[in-house]
Coordinates of C-alpha atoms in Angstrom, one line a residue:
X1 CA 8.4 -27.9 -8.5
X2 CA 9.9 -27.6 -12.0
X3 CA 12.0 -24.4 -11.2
X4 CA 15.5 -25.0 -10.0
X5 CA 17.1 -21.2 -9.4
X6 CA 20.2 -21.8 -7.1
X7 CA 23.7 -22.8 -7.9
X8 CA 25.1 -21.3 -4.1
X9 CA 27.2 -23.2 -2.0
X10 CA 26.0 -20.8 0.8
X11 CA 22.1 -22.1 -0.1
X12 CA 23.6 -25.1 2.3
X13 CA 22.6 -22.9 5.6
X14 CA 19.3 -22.1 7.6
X15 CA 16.9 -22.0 4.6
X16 CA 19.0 -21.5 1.4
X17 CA 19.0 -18.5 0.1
X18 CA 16.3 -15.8 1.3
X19 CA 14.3 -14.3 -1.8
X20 CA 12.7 -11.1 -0.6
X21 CA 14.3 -8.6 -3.4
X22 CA 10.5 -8.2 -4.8
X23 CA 9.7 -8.3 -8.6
X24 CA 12.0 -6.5 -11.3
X25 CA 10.5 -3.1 -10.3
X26 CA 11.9 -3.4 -7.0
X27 CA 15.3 -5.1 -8.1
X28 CA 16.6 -2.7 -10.5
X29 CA 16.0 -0.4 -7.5
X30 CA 17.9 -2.2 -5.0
X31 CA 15.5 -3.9 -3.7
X32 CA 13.3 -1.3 -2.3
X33 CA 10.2 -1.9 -0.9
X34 CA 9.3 -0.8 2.6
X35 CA 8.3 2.9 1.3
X36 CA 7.6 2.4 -2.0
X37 CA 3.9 3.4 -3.6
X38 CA 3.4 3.1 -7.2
X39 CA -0.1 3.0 -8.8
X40 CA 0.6 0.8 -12.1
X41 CA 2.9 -2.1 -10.1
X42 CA 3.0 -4.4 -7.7
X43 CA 4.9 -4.2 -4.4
X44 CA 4.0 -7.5 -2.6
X45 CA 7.0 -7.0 0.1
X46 CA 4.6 -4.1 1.7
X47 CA 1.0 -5.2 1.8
X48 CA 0.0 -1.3 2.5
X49 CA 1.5 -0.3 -0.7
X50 CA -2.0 -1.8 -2.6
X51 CA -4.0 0.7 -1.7
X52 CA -2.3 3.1 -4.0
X53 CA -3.8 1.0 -7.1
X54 CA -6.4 2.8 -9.1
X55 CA -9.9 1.5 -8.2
X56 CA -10.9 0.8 -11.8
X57 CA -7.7 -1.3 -12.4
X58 CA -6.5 -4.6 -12.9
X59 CA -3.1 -5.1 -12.7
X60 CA -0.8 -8.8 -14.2
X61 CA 2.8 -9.2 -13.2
X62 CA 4.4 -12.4 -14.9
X63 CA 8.6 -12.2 -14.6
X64 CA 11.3 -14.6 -15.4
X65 CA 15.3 -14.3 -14.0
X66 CA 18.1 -15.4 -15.0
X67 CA 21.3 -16.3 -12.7
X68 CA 24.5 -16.0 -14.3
X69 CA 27.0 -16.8 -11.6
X70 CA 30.5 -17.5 -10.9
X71 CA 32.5 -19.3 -8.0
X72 CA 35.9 -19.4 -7.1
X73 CA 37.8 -20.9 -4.2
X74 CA 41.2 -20.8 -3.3
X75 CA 42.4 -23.1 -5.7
X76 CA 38.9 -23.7 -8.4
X77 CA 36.4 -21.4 -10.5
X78 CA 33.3 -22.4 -12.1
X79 CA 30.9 -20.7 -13.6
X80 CA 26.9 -22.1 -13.2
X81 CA 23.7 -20.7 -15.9
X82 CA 20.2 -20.8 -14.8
X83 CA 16.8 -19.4 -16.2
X84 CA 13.5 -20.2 -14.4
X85 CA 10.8 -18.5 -13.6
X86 CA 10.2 -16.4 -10.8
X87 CA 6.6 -15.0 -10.1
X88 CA 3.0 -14.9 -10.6
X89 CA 0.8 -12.0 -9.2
X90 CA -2.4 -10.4 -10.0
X91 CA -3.8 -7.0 -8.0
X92 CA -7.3 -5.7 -8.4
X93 CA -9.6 -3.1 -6.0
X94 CA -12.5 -4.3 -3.8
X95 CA -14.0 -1.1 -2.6
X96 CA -12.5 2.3 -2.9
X97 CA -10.6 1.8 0.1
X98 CA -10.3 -2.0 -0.1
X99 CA -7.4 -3.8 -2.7
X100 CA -5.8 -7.1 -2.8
X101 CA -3.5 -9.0 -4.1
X102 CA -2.4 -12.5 -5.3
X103 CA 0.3 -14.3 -5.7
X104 CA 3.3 -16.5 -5.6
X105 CA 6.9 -16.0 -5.6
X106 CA 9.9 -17.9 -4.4
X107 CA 10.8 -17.4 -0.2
X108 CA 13.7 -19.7 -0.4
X109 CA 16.2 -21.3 -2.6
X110 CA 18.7 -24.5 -2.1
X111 CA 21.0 -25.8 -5.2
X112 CA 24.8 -27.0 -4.2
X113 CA 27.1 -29.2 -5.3
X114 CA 30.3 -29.8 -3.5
X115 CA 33.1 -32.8 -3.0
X116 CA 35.6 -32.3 -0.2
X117 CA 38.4 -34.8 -0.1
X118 CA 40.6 -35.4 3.1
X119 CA 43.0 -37.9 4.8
X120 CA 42.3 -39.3 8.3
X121 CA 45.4 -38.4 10.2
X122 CA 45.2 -42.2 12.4
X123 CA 44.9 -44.3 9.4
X124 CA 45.9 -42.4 6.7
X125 CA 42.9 -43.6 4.7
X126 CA 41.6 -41.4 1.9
X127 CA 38.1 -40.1 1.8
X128 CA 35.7 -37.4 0.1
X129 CA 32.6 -36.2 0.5
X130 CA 29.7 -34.7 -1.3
X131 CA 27.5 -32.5 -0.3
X132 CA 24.5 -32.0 -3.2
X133 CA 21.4 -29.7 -2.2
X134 CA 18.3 -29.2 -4.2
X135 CA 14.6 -27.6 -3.4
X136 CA 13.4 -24.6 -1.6
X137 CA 10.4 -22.7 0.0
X138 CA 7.4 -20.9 -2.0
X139 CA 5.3 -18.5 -1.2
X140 CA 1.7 -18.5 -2.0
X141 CA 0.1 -14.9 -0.5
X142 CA -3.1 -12.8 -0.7
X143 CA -2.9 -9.9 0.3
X144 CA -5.1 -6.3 1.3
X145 CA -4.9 -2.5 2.4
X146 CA -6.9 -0.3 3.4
X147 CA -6.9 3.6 4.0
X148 CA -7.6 4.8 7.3
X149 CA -8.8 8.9 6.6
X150 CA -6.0 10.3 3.6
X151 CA -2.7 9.6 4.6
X152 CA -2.4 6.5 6.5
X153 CA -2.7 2.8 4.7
X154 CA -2.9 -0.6 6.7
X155 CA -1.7 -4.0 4.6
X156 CA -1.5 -7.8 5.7
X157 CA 0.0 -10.7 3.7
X158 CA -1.8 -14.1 4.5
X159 CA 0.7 -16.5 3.3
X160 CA 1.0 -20.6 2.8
X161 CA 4.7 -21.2 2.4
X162 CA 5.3 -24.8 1.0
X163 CA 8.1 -26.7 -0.3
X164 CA 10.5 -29.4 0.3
X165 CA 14.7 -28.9 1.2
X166 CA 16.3 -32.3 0.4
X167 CA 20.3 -32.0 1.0
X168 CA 22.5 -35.4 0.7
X169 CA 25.8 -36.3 2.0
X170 CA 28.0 -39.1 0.8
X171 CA 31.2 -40.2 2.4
X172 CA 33.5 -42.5 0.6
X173 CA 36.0 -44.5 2.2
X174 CA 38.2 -45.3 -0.4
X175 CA 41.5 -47.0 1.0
X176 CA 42.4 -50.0 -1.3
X177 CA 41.8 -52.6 1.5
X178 CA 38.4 -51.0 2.9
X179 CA 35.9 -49.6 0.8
X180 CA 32.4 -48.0 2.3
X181 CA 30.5 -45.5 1.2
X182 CA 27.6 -43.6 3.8
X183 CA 24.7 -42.1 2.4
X184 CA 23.4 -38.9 4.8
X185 CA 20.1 -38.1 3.1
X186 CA 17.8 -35.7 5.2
X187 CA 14.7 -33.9 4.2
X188 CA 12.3 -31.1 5.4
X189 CA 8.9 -30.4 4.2
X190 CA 7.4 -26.9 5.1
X191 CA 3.6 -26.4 5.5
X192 CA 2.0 -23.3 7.2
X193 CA 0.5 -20.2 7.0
X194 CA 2.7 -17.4 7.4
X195 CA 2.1 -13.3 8.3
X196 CA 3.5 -10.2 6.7
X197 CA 2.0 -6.5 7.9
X198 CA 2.5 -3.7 6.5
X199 CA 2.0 0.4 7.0
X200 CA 2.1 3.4 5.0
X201 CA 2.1 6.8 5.6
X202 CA 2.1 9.2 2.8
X203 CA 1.4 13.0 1.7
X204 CA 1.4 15.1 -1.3
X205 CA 3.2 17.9 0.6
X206 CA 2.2 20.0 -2.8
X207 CA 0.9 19.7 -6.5
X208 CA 4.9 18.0 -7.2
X209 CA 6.4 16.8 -4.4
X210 CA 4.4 13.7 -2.4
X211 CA 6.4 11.3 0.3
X212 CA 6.1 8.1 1.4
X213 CA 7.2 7.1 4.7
X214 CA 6.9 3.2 5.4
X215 CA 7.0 -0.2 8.0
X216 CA 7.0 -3.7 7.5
X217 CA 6.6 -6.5 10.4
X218 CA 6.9 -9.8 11.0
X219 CA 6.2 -11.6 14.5
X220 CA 7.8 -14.7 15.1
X221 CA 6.0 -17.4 13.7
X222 CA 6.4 -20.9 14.2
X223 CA 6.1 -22.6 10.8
X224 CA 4.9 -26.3 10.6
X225 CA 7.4 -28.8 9.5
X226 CA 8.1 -32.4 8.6
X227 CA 11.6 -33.9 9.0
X228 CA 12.8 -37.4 7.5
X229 CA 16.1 -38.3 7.5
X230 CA 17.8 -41.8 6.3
X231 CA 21.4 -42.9 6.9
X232 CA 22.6 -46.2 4.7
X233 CA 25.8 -47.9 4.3
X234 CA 27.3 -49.6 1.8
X235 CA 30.7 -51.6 2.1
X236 CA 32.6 -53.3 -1.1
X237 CA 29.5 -52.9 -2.8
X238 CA 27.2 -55.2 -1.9
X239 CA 26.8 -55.6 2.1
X240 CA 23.9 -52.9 2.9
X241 CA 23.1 -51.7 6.3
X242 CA 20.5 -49.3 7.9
X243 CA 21.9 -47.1 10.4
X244 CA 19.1 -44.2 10.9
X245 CA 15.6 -44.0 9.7
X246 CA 13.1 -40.9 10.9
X247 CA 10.6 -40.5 9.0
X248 CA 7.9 -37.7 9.2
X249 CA 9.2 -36.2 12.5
X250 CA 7.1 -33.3 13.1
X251 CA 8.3 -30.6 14.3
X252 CA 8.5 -26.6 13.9
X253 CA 10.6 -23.7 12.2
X254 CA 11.0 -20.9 14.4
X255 CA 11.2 -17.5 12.2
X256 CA 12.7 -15.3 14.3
X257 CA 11.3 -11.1 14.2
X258 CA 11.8 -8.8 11.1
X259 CA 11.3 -5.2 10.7
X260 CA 11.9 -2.8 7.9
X261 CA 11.6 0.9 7.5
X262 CA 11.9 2.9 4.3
X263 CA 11.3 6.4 3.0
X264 CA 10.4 7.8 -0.8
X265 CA 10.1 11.1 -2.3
X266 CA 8.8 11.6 -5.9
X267 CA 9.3 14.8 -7.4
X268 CA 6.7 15.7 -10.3
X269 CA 5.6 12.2 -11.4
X270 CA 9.1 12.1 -12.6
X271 CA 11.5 11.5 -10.3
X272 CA 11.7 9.0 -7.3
X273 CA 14.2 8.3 -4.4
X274 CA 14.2 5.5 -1.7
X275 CA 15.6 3.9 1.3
X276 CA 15.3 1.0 3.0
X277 CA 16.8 -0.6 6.0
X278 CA 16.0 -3.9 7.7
X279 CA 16.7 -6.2 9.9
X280 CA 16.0 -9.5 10.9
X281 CA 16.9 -11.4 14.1
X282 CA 17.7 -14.8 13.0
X283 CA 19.7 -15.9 15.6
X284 CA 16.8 -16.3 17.7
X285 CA 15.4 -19.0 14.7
X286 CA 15.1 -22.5 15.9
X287 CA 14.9 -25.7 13.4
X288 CA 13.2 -28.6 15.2
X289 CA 14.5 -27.2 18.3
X290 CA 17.9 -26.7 17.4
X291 CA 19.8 -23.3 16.8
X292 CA 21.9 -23.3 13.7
X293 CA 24.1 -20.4 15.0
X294 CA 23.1 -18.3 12.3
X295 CA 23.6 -14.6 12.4
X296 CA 21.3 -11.3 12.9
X297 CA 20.7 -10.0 9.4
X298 CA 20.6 -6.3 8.3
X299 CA 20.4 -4.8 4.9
X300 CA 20.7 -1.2 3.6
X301 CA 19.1 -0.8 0.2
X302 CA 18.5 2.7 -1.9
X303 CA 17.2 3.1 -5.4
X304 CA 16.3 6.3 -7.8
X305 CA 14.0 6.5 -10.8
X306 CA 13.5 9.1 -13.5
X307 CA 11.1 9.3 -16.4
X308 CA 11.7 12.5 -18.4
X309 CA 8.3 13.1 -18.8
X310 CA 5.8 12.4 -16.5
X311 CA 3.4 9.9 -16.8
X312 CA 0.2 12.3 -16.7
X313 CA 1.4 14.0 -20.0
X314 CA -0.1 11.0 -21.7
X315 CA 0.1 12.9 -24.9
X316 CA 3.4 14.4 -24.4
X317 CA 6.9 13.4 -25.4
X318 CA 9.1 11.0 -27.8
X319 CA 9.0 6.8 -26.6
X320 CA 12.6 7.5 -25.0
X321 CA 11.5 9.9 -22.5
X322 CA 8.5 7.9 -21.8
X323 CA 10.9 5.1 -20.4
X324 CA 11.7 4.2 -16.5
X325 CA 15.3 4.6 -16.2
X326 CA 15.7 3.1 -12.3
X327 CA 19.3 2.8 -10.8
X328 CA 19.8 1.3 -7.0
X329 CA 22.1 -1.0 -4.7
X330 CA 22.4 -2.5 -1.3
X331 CA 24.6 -4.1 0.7
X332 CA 23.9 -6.6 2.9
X333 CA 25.1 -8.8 6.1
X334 CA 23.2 -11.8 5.3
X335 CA 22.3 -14.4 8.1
X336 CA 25.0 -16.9 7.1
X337 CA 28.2 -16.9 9.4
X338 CA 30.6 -19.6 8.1
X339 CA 34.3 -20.6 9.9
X340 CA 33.5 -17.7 12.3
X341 CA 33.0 -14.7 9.5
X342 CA 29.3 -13.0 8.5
X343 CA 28.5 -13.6 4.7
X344 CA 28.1 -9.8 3.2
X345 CA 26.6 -9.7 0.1
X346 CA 26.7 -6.5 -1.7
X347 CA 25.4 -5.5 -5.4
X348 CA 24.6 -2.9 -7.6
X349 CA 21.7 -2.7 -10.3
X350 CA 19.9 -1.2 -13.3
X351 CA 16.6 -1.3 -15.2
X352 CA 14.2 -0.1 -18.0
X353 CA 10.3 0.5 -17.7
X354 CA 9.6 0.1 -21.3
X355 CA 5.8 1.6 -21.4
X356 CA 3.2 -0.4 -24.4
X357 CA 1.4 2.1 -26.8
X358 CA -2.8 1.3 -27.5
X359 CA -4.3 1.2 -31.2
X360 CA -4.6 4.9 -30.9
X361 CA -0.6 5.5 -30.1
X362 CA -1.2 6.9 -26.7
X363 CA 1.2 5.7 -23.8
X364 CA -0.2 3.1 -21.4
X365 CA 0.6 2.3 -18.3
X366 CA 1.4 -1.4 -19.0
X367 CA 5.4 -1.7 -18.9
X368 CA 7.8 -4.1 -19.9
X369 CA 10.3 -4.4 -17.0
X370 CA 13.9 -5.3 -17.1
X371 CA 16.9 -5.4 -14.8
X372 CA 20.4 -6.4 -14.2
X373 CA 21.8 -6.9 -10.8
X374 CA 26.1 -7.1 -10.9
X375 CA 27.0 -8.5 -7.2
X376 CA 29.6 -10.2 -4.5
X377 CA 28.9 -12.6 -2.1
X378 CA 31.4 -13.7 0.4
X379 CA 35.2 -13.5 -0.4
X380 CA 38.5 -15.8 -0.4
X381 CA 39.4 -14.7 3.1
X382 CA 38.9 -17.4 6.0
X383 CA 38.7 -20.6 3.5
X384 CA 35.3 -19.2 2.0
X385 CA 33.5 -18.7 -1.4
X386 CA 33.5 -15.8 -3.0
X387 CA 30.5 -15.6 -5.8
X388 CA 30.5 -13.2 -8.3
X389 CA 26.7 -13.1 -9.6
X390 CA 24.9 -11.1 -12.4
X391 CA 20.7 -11.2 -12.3
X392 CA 19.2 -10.1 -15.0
X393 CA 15.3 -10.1 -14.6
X394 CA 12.2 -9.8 -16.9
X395 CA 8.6 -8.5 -16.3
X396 CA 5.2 -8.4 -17.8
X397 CA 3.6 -5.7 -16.3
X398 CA 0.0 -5.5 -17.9
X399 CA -1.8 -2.7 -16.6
X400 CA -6.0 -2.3 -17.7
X401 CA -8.8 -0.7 -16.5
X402 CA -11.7 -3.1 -15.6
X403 CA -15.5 -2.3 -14.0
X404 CA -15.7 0.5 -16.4
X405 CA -18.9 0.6 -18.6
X406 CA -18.1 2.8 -21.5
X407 CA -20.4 5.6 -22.9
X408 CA -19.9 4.9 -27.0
X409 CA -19.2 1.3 -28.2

């Protein structure tokens, strides 16, 4: 409730701005996902990627981002700081072919502030409007894999997504014989369960090379919702009125289909490379019935890591070649299509995996994870916003092995 992560005029539309870029693993990758397996992380956005998690292992993954972002117009720039904190996960085995996952992380976010002034063209009376958005959509998941026989793995994400998106609108009439102001104020509150599957298949074509080939699905689902919305005016200050008053309209959020695909290749333990494309149908998504006009959504993402030396020469090599160097980028048409035009957002990104020595100086496989994401969303074609954003991401990625009785004390 505490965390306010958006400063995006586009957070206005659908749901705000749509947080499925992973942890900072991911991000400094591009955002890859779908085909990604990786033994000492977490990958939430495929639940079949737990399974590759050592079964004496307990793995933490605590981040923090920061948004560094600035918007220009036709005619106006500003430039917006924020720092909040962005997830919470923990991943541990059950069985041998059994692991899980918790967590939460951020689905949605909704922070806008915008005055529009105009003239009525009849009466000539001035007027301006705000528009001030705040809130979002979390997601709470659990999640398990399994392995069916030695190259296939099965994942499901059961999660509760919860949150509240409040967005105001205020009209002042401010002609010096008739003042009035209007007060919009409309609410949503999200409740509901919410499913994400998952499905791996993977070989270790020989002792160096191993590949990953990946899917990720989402059904539609129809998301419980609550909708209140209050209209007041107020003229020459004093005088009052109710207009409109709905309060807890229930109601449902239809999220439309979404399927991903992805592919990796790791060479050696040392080098990795990754795909992703997916796609989302989101002009199928309903909001209490309604259709927003929003647009079908598609992203291409790739990303490439190298570690100079690979992680199973424990003993081997200086602290610099024990480091993740990652590198990726996407680009993306997002679901948002504003005076006619689709909203692309496009980026490029890179990150460290710093790895954490134990008391007897040997390399771990707890990392500290950073990333920095340079982007452009939108442009200053069509009367639009372009926003030129830089993430930069931190992890805590504490890796440990648990369940294990040792011989000597």
């Amino acid at each position: 409730h505490g965390q306010f992560s958006s400063h995006s005029p586009y957070s206005k539309f659908g749901l705000g701005d749509i947080s499925r870029t992973g942890f900072s693993h991911n991000r400094a990758l591009g955002g890859i996902a779908v085909g990604l397996r990786s033994k000492n992380s977490i990958n939430y956005l495929n639940p079949a990627s737990y399974s590759s998690q050592d079964t004496i292992s307990f793995i933490f993954d605590f981040g923090i981002i920061g948004d560094f972002t600035t918007l220009k117009s036709s005619d106006e720039t500003e430039n917006t700081t924020n720092i909040c904190m962005d997830h919470l996960a923990i991943s541990f085995p059950v069985t041998r072919f059994w692991k899980a996952s918790i967590g939460i992380a951020p689905f949605s976010k909704v922070g806008y502030k915008m005055i529009i002034e105009e003239n009525d063209e009849e009466s000539s009376a001035h007027y301006n409007i705000l528009y001030n958005g705040t809130g979002g959509i979390n997601q709470f998941y659990f999640g398990n894999s399994v392995v069916i026989g030695k190259h296939i793995a099965l994942g499901l994400n059961l999660s509760y997504l919860f949150g509240t998106i409040e967005q105001l609108r205020t009209v002042r009439l401010t002609d010096y014989y008739y003042q009035a102001i209007t007060y919009f104020n409309d609410k949503i509150n999200v409740s509901d369960f919410y499913l994400d599957y998952g499905l791996q298949l993977f070989s270790d074509i020989n002792e160096k090379n191993k590949a990953t080939l990946g899917f990720t699905f989402n059904s539609k689902n129809k998301i419980n919702a609550g909708y209140d919305s209050l209209v007041i005016r107020e003229i020459y200050g004093y005088d009052v009125d109710t207009l409109k008053h709905i309060n807890n309209n229930n109601g449902n959020i239809l999220f439309p289909q979404r399927i991903g695909i992805g592919f990796t290749y790791e060479y050696n333990n040392k080098l990795l490379i990754g795909f992703d494309y997916i796609s989302q149908n989101w002009s199928k998504a309903l909001f209490f019935d309604q259709n927003y006009s929003l647009a079908n959504s598609s992203s291409f993402r790739f990303g490439l890591e190298y570690t100079p030396v690979s992680i199973t020469d424990i003993r081997k090599g200086k602290y610099w070649q024990r480091i993740k160097f990652r590198l990726g980028g996407h680009y993306t048409k997002s679901y948002l299509e504003v005076n006619g035009h689709q909203i692309i957002d496009n980026g490029i990104s890179i990150g460290f995996g710093f790895p954490w020595k134990n008391e007897k100086k040997l390399f771990t496989s707890t990392y500290f994870n950073i990333s920095y994401e340079l982007g452009q969303r939108g442009s200053l074609d069509n009367g639009l916003i372009k926003e030129m954003y830089h993430f930069i991401s931190i992890d805590l990625n504490l890796y440990d092995f648990w369940f294990l009785k040792p011989k000597y004390d």
